[in-house]
C-alpha positions as CSV (number, residue, x, y, z in Angstrom):
1,M,-28.2,-48.5,-50.2
2,A,-29.5,-45.0,-50.3
3,T,-31.3,-43.4,-53.2
4,P,-30.3,-39.9,-54.4
5,P,-32.7,-37.2,-53.3
6,S,-33.8,-36.4,-56.9
7,Q,-34.7,-40.0,-57.7
8,Q,-37.8,-41.9,-56.6
9,P,-37.2,-45.4,-55.0
10,V,-37.9,-48.3,-57.3
11,Q,-40.8,-50.5,-56.3
12,P,-40.5,-54.2,-57.3
13,Y,-44.3,-54.5,-57.6
14,G,-47.1,-52.6,-59.3
15,Q,-49.9,-50.6,-57.9
16,P,-51.4,-51.7,-54.6
17,P,-54.6,-53.6,-54.9
18,T,-57.9,-51.8,-54.8
19,I,-59.8,-52.6,-51.6
20,I,-63.6,-52.6,-51.8
21,I,-65.7,-52.7,-48.7
22,N,-69.3,-53.8,-49.3
23,N,-71.5,-52.7,-46.5
24,S,-74.8,-53.4,-48.2
25,S,-75.4,-56.7,-46.4
26,S,-75.2,-55.0,-43.0
27,A,-77.5,-52.2,-44.1
28,A,-80.0,-54.8,-45.4
29,A,-79.8,-56.8,-42.1
30,S,-80.4,-53.8,-40.0
31,S,-83.4,-52.7,-42.1
32,A,-84.8,-56.2,-42.0
33,S,-84.6,-56.3,-38.3
34,F,-87.8,-54.3,-38.0
35,V,-90.2,-56.6,-39.8
36,G,-93.7,-55.6,-39.1
37,G,-92.5,-53.4,-36.2
38,A,-91.6,-56.5,-34.2
39,G,-87.9,-55.5,-34.0
40,L,-86.5,-59.1,-34.2
41,R,-82.9,-59.1,-33.2
42,R,-80.6,-62.0,-32.6
43,R,-80.3,-62.7,-28.9
44,R,-76.7,-62.9,-27.7
45,Q,-75.4,-64.8,-24.8
46,S,-74.2,-62.7,-21.8
47,L,-70.8,-63.2,-20.3
48,W,-72.1,-62.1,-16.8
49,V,-75.1,-64.6,-17.0
50,H,-72.6,-67.4,-17.8
51,F,-70.3,-66.3,-14.9
52,W,-73.1,-66.3,-12.3
53,L,-74.6,-69.5,-13.6
54,F,-71.2,-71.1,-13.4
55,M,-70.8,-69.9,-9.8
56,F,-74.2,-71.1,-8.6
57,T,-74.9,-74.1,-10.7
58,A,-71.4,-75.6,-11.4
59,G,-71.9,-75.3,-15.1
60,I,-75.2,-77.1,-15.5
61,G,-77.0,-73.7,-15.8
62,N,-74.6,-72.6,-18.5
63,V,-75.6,-75.5,-20.7
64,L,-79.3,-74.8,-20.2
65,Y,-78.9,-71.1,-20.8
66,G,-76.9,-71.7,-24.0
67,M,-79.6,-74.1,-25.3
68,H,-82.3,-71.6,-24.4
69,V,-80.6,-68.8,-26.4
70,S,-79.8,-71.0,-29.4
71,R,-83.4,-72.3,-29.5
72,W,-84.8,-68.7,-29.3
73,N,-82.6,-67.7,-32.3
74,R,-83.4,-70.8,-34.3
75,D,-87.2,-70.5,-33.7
76,R,-87.1,-67.0,-35.1
77,G,-84.9,-67.8,-38.0
78,L,-82.1,-65.6,-36.8
């Protein structure tokens, strides 16, 4: 069913919802990362470290590396 060129198509719904993006939390997190000049950042686990640990330690090193990174982040409250 085509609409005539002089007529707008009828929409069965109202206006689209307003989308609000709140970036204040990420700004606060980045400014808080330099507490006292220490520059505390959450330590991430490396894919390449896990790969090489799997190749050389048959997975045991992966478990120990994951525990080390998790403990490092937990001790610093990150």
